[in-house]
Coordinates of C-alpha atoms and ligand atoms in Angstrom, one line a residue:
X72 CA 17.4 61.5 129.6
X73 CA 16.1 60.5 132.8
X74 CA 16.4 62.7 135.6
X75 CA 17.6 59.9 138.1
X76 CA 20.5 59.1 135.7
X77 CA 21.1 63.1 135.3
X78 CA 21.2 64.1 139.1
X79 CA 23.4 60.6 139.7
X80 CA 25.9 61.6 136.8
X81 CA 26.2 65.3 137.9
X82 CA 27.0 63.3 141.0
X83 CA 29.0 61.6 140.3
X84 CA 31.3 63.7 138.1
X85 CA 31.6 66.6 140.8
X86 CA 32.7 63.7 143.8
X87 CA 35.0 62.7 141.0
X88 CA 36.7 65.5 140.7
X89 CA 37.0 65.8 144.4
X90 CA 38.5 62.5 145.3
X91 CA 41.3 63.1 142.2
X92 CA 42.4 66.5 143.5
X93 CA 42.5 65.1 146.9
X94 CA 44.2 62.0 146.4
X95 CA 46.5 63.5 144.6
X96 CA 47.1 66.5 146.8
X97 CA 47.7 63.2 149.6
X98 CA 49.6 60.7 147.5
X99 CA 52.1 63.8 146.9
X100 CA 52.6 65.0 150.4
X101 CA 52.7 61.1 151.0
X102 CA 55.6 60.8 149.0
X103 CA 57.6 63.4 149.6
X104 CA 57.5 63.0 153.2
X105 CA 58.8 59.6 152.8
X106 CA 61.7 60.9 150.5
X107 CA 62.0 64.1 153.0
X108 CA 62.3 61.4 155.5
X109 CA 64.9 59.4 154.1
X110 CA 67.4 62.2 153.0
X111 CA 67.2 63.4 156.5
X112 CA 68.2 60.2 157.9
X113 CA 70.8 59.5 155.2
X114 CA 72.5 63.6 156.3
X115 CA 71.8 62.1 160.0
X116 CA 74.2 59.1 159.5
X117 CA 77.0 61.1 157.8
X118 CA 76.9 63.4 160.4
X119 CA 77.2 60.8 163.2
X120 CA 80.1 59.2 160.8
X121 CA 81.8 63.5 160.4
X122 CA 81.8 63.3 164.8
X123 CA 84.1 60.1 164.7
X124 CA 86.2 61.3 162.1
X125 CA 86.6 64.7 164.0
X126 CA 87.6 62.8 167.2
X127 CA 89.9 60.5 165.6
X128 CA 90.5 59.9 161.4
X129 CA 93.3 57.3 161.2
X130 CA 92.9 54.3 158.9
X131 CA 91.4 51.9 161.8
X132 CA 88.4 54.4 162.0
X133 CA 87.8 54.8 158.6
X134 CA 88.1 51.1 158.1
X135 CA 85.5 50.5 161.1
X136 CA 83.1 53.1 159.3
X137 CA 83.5 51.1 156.1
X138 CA 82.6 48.1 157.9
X139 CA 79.7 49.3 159.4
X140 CA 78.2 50.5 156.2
X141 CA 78.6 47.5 154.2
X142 CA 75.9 46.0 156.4
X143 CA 73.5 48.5 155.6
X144 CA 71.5 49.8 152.7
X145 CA 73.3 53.2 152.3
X146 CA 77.0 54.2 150.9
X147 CA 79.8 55.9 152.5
X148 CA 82.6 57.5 150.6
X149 CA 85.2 60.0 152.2
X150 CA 87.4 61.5 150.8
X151 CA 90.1 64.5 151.3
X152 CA 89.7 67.9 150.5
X153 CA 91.3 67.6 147.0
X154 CA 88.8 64.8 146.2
X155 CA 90.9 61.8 146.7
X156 CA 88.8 58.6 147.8
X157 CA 90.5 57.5 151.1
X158 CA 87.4 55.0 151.8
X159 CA 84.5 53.5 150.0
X160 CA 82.6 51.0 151.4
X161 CA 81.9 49.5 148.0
X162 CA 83.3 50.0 144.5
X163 CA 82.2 53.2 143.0
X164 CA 80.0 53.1 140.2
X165 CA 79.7 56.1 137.3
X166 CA 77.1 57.9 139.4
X167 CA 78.5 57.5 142.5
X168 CA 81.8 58.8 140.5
X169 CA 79.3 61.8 138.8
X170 CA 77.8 62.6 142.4
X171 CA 81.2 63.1 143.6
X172 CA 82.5 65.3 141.2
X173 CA 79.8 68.1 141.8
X174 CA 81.2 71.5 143.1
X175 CA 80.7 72.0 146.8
X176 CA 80.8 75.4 148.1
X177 CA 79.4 77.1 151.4
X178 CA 78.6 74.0 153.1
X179 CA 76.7 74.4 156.2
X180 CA 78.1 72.8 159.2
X181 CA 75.4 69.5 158.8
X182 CA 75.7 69.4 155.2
X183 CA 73.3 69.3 152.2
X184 CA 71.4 67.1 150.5
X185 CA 73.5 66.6 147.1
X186 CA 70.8 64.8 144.7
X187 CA 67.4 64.2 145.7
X188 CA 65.9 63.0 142.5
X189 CA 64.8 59.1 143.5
X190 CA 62.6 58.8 140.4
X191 CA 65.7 59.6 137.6
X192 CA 68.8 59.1 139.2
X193 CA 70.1 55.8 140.6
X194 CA 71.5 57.4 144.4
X195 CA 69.8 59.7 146.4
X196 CA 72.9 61.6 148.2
X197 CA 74.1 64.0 151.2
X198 CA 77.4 65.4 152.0
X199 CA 79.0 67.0 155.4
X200 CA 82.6 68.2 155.4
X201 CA 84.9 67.3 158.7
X202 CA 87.4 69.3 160.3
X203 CA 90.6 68.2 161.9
X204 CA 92.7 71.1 163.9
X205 CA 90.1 73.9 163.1
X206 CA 90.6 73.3 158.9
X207 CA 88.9 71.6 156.7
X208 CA 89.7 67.8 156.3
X209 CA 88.1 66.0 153.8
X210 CA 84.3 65.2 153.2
X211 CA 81.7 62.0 154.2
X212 CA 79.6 61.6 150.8
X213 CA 76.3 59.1 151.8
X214 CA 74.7 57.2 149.0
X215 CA 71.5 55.8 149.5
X216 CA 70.2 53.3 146.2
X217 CA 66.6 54.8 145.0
X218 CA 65.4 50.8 144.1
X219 CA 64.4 51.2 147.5
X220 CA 62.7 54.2 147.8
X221 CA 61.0 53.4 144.5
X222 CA 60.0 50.0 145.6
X223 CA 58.0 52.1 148.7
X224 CA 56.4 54.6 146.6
X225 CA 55.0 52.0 144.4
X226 CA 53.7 49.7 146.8
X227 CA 52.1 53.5 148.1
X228 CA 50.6 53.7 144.8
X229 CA 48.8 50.2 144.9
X230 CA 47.3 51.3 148.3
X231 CA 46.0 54.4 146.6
X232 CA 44.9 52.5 143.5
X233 CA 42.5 50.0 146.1
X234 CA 41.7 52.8 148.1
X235 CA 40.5 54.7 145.0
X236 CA 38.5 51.6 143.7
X237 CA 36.6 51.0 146.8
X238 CA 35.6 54.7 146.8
X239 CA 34.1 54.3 143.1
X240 CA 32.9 51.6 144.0
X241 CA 30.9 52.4 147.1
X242 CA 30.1 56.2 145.7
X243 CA 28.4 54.4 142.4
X244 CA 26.1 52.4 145.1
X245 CA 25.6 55.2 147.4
X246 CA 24.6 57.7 144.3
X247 CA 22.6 54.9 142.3
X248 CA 20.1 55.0 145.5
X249 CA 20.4 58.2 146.8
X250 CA 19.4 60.0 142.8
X251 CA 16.9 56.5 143.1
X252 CA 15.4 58.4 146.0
X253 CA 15.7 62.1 145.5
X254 CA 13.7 61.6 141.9
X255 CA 11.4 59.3 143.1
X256 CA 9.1 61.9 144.5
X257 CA 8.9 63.8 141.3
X258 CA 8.6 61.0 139.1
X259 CA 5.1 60.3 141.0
X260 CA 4.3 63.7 140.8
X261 CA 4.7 63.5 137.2
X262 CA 2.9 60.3 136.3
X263 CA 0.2 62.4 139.0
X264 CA 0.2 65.8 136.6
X265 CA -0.2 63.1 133.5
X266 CA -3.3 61.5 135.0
X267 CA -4.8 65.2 135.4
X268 CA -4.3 66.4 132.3
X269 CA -5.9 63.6 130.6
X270 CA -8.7 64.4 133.2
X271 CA -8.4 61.8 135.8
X272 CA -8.8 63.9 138.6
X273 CA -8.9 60.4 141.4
X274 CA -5.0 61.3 142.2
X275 CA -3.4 59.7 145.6
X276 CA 0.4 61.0 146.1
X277 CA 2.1 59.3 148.6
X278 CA 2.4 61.1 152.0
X279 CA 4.3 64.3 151.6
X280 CA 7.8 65.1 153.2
X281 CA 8.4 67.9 155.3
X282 CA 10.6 69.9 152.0
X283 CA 10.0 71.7 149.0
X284 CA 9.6 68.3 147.2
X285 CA 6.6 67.4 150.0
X286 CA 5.3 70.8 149.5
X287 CA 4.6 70.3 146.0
X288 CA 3.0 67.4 145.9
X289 CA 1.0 68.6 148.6
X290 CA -0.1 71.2 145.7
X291 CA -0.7 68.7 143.3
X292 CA -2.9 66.2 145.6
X293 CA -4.7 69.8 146.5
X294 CA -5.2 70.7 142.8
X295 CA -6.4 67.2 141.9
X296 CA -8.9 67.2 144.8
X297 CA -9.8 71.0 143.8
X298 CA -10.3 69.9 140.1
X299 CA -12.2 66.3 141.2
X300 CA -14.5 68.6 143.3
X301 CA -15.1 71.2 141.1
X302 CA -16.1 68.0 137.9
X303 CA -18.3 66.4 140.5
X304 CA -19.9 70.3 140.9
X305 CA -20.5 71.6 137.2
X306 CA -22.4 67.8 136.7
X307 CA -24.7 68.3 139.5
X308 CA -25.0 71.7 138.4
X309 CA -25.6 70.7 134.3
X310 CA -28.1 68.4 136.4
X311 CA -30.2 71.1 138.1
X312 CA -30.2 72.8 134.9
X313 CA -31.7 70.6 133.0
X314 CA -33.7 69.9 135.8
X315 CA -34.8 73.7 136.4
X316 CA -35.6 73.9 132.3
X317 CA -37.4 70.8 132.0
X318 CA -40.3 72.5 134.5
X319 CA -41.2 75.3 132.5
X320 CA -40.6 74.2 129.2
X321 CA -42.9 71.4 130.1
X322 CA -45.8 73.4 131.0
X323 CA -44.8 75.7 128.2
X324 CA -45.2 72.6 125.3
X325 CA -48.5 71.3 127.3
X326 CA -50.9 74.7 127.3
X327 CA -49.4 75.5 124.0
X328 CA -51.1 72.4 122.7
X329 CA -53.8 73.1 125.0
X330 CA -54.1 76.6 123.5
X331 CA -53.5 75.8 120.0
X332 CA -57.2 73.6 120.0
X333 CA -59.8 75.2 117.9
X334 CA -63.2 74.9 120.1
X335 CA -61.0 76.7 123.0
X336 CA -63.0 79.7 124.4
X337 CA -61.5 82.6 124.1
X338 CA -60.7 83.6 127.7
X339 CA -58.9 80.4 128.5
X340 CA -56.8 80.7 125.7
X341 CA -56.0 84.0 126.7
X342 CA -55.3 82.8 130.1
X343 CA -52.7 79.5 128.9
X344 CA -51.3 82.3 126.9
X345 CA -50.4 84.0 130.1
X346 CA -49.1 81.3 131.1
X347 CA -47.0 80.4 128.7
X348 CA -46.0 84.0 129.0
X349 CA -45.4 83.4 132.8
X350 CA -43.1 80.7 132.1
X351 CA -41.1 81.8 129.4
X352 CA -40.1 84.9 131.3
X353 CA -39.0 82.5 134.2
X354 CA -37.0 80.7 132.2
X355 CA -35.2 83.6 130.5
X356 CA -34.5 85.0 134.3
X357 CA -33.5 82.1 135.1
X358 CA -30.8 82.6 131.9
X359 CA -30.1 86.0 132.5
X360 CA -28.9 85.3 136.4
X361 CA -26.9 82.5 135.5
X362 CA -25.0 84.4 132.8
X363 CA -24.3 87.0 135.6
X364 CA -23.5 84.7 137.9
X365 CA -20.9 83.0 135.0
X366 CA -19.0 86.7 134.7
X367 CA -18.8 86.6 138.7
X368 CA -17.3 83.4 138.7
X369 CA -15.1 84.3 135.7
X370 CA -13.8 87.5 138.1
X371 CA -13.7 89.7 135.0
X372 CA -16.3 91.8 136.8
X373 CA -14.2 94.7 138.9
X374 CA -14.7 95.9 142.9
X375 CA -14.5 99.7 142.0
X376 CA -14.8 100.3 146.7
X377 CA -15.3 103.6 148.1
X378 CA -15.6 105.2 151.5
X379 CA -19.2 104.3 152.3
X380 CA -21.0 105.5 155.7
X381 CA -22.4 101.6 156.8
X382 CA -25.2 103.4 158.5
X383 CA -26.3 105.9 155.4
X384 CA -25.6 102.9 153.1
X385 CA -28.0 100.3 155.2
X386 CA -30.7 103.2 155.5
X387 CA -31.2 104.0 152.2
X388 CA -31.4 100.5 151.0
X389 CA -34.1 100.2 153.9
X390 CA -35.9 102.4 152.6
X391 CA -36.4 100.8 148.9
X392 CA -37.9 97.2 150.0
X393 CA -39.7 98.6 153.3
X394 CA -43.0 99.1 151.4
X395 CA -42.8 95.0 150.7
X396 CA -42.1 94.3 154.5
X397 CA -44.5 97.1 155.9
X398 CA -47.0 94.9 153.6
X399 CA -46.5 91.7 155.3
X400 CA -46.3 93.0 158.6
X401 CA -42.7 92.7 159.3
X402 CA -40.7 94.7 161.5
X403 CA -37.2 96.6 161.2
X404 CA -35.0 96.9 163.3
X405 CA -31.1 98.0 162.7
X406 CA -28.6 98.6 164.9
X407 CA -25.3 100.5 163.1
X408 CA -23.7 103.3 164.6
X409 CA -23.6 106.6 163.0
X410 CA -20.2 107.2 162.1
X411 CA -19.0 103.5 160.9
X412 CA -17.3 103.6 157.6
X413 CA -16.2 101.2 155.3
X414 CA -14.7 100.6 151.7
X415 CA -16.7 98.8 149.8
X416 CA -19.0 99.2 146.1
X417 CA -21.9 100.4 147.0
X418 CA -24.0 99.1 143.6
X419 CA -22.3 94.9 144.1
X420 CA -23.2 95.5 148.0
X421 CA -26.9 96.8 147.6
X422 CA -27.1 93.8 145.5
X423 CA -25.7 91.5 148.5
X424 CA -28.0 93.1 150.9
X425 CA -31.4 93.2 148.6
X426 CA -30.9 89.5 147.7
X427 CA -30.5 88.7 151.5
X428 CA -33.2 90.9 152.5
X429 CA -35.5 89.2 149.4
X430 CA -35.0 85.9 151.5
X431 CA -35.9 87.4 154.8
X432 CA -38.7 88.6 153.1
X433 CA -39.8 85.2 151.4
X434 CA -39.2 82.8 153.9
X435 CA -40.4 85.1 157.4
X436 CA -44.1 84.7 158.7
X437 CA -46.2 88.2 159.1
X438 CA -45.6 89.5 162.4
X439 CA -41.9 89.0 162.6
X440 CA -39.0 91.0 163.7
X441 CA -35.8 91.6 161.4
X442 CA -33.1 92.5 163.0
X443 CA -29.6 93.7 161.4
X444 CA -26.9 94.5 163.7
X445 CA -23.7 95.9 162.1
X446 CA -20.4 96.6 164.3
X447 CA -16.6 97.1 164.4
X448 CA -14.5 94.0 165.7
X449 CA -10.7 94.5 165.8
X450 CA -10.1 93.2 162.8
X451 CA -13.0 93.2 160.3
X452 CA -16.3 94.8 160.3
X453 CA -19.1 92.8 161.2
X454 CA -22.7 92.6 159.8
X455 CA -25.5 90.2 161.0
X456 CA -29.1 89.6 159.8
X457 CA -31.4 87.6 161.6
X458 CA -35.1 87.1 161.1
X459 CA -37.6 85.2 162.9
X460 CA -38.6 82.7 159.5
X461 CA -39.3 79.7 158.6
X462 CA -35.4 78.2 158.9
X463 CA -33.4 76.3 157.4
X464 CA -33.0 72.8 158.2
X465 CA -29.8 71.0 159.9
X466 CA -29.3 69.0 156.6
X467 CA -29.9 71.8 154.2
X468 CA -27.4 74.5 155.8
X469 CA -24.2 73.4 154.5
X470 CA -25.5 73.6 151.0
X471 CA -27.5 76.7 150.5
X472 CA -24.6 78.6 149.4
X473 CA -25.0 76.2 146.2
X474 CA -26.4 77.2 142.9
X475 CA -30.0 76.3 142.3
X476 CA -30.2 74.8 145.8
X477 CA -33.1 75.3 146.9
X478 CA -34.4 74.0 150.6
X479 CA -38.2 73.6 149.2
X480 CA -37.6 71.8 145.6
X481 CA -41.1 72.2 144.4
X482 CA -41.0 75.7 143.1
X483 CA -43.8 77.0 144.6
X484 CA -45.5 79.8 143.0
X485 CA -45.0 82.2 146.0
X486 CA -41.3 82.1 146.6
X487 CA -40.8 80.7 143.5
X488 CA -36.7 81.5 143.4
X489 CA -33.8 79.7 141.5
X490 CA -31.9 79.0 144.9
X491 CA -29.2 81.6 143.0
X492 CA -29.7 84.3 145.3
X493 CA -26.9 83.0 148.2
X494 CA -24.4 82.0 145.6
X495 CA -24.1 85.7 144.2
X496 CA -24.6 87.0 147.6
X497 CA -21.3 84.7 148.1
X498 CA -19.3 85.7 145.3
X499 CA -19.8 89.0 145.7
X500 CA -18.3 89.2 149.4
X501 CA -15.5 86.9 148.8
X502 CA -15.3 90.2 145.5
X503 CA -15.0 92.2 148.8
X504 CA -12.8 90.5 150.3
X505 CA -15.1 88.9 153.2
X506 CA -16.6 86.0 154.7
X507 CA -20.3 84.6 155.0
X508 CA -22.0 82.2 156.6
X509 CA -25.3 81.0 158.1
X510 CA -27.0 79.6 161.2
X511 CA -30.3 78.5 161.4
X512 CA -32.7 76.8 163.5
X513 CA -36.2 75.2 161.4
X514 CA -39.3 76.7 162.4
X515 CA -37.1 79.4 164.8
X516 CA -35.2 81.6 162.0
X517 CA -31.9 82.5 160.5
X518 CA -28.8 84.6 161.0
X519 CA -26.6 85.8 158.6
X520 CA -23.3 87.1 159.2
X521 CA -20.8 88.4 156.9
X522 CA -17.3 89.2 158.1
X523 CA -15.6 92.1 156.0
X524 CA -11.7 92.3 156.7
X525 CA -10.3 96.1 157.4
Ligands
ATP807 N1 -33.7 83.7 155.6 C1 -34.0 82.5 155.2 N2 -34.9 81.7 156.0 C2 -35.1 80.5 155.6 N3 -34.6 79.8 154.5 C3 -33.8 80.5 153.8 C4 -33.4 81.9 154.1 N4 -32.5 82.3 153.1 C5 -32.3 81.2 152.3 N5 -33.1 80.2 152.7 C6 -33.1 78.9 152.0 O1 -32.0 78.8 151.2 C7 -32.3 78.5 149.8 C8 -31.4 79.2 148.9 O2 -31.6 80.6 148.9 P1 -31.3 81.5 147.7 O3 -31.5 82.9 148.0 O4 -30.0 81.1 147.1 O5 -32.4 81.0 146.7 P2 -33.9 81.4 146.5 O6 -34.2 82.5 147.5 O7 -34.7 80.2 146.6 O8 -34.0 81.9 145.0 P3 -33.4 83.3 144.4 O9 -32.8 84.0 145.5 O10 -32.5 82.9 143.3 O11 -34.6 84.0 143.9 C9 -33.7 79.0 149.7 O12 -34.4 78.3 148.7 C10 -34.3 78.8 151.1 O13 -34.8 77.5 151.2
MG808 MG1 -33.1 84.3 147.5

């Protein structure tokens, strides 16, 4: 079932529920105030007629009270304390005659209501007793007919019956639009999830409210833009593979027919061999880095951090490529202060640090300075490696992070890398936890700086 007709029936049934109880609740206190009301004016006017009759209760009075009642809607009987009639002001009926005949005992000074039932009975009654020389006299029975009081109640109940109509009515409307635009939302976030799944990732939501329902579709839009990004990433990456193969395999299949001719001397075979040699270990590092970089990006490889001392740490990995910068001339210089610690795992983080140090290396002139600076900010450690290279240009810098991005394309013999080098270094310090970035100037150099939270 739809959810629009769900939410609009659950509605629906629970306002219901509510406008029964409470019309009933009102249509009851309605009608018994009005019944309330008319007993107490019915006791009202046989007390009025007990004062006359206590002043004076000769025949003329009891004829004028007659009189005055027969141009009314109510009765009056009275009679004597022994229950003779001495005045009705019309002929008595059998329940008039039944009404009269009930016991009375300890009547209070205003009298009592006698029959209240308007729905059953055909009078609704009260009854005072008068006095006459301080003893009791006789007793002023009221009748008041219930057609009346019926004819009220049931012109009440039409007014409810509208009443209770229109509010359908209107709370139908109001519920048909307001479930209409409550589950319009999710019904674009679903036909959104659908599009996904059957991997159309080119998802537009509507503008998102400022409510849970807004907050999830904000996820959605989000996870389609995530999911578009990262199918527009793995092609040009399939691309550059292909792309990095084709090189090698190339120059593999063409000395390999060179080599395979018959009045080849024997030295230059021996060199294509090499070659071909050359090649196919590039292209099975090449395999061997991407398959690590695959369980990086998978995160089944674990952190296992210890307390490290930052400058020990940066020393001893100094130490290991020093020879290759001593050979081209290039200069150390690091800054760290002796006691900084840090958690971290020291085999991923050499690893973040050599490949780093390998570019500094590859892409600085001889005769250059590098320069690693590493200090405490207040809320992450900071690390930052500049050399005095080649650069990187403007265009270049936000995509070196990138797998087999490399600045140069042509893969030069001398720094011949698979541009994989920044995207473990990245991996692994977003492993740790951290941040890194570059700036660069071309021709001037490059700085490094990785931001490791505490
Ligand atoms: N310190 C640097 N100075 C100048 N250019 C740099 C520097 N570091 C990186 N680059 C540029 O960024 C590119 C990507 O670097 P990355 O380390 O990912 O790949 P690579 O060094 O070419 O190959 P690999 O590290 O996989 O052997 C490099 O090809 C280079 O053009
Ligand atoms: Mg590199």
């Amino acid at each position: 079932m739809k959810i629009s007709i769900k939410l609009g029936m659950w509605f629906f049934f629970c306002i219901l529920v509510i406008e029964i109880f409470s019309m009933f609740f009102l249509h009851n206190n309605l009608v018994h105030s009005q019944v309330h009301q008319e007993l107490g004016s019915l006791q009202a006017r046989g007390n009025s007629h007990r004062s006359v009759l206590e002043i004076n209760s000769d025949s003329a009075t009891l004829h004028h009270i007659g009189l005055m009642e027969s141009h009314t809607d109510t009765e009056v009987v009275i009679t004597n304390t022994t229950g003779d009639v001495l005045l009705s002001s019309s002929k008595l009926n059998q329940s008039m005659r039944t009404i009269l005949n009930k016991p009375i005992d300890n009547l209070p000074r205003n009298g009592r209501v006698l029959q209240s039932d308007w729905q059953k009975e055909q009078y609704i009654a009260t009854v005072t007793a008068f006095n006459k020389g301080g003893e009791k006299a006789g007793y002023v029975y009221m009748f008041k007919n219930t057609d009346e009081v019926q004819k009220l109640i049931s012109q009440l109940n039409k007014h409810f019956l509208l009443a209770s109509v229109l509010i359908l009515l209107f709370m139908i409307i109001t519920i048909f639009f307001l479930s209409k635009a409550l589950t319009k939302p999710l019904i674009s976030m679903k036909e959104a999830t659908k599009k996904l799944s059957k991997g159309d990732f080119s998802v537009t939501l509507p503008p998102p409210s400022r409510d849970e329902l807004g907050e999830l579709a904000q996820s959605i839009q989000t996870l389609a833009n995530d999911l578009n990004y990262l199918k527009q990433e793995r092609n040009e990456f399939l691309a550059s593979i292909s792309h990095e193969l084709r090189t090698p395999l190339t120059y593999i299949k063409g000395y390999a027919d060179i080599a395979k001719r018959k009045e080849l001397a024997e030295s230059d075979r021996d060199k294509y061999l090499d070659i071909i040699q050359e090649e196919a270990d590039h292209v099975s590092r090449l395999l061997k880095e991407l398959f690590d970089l695959a369980k990086l990006d998978q995160n089944t490889f674990s952190i296992s951090k210890q307390k490290v001392n930052l400058s020990d740490f940066l020393q001893s990995i100094l130490e290991k490529v020093l020879p290759a910068f001593n050979e081209k001339k290039i200069l150390f210089k690091l800054e760290c202060s002796r006691n900084l610690t840090f958690d971290l795992d020291p085999i991923r983080f050499e690893q973040v640090l050599l490949n780093l140090l390998d570019n500094n290396l590859k892409y600085s002139k001889e005769n250059t300075c590098v320069h690693i600076k590493v200090f405490e900010g207040n809320e992450a450690i900071h690390m930052v490696i500049t050399d005095q290279g080649i650069g990187i240009p403007e265009k270049d810098l936000p995509h070196i992070f990138d797998r087999l991005y490399r600045v140069d394309k042509s893969r030069s013999r001398a720094t011949g890398g698979f541009g994989l080098g920044l995207a473990i270094v990245k991996e692994l310090v977003e492993a740790h936890g951290g941040e890194i970035s570059a700036e660069s100037e071309a021709g001037k150099g490059t700085c490094f700086k990785i931001f490791l939270n505490k």
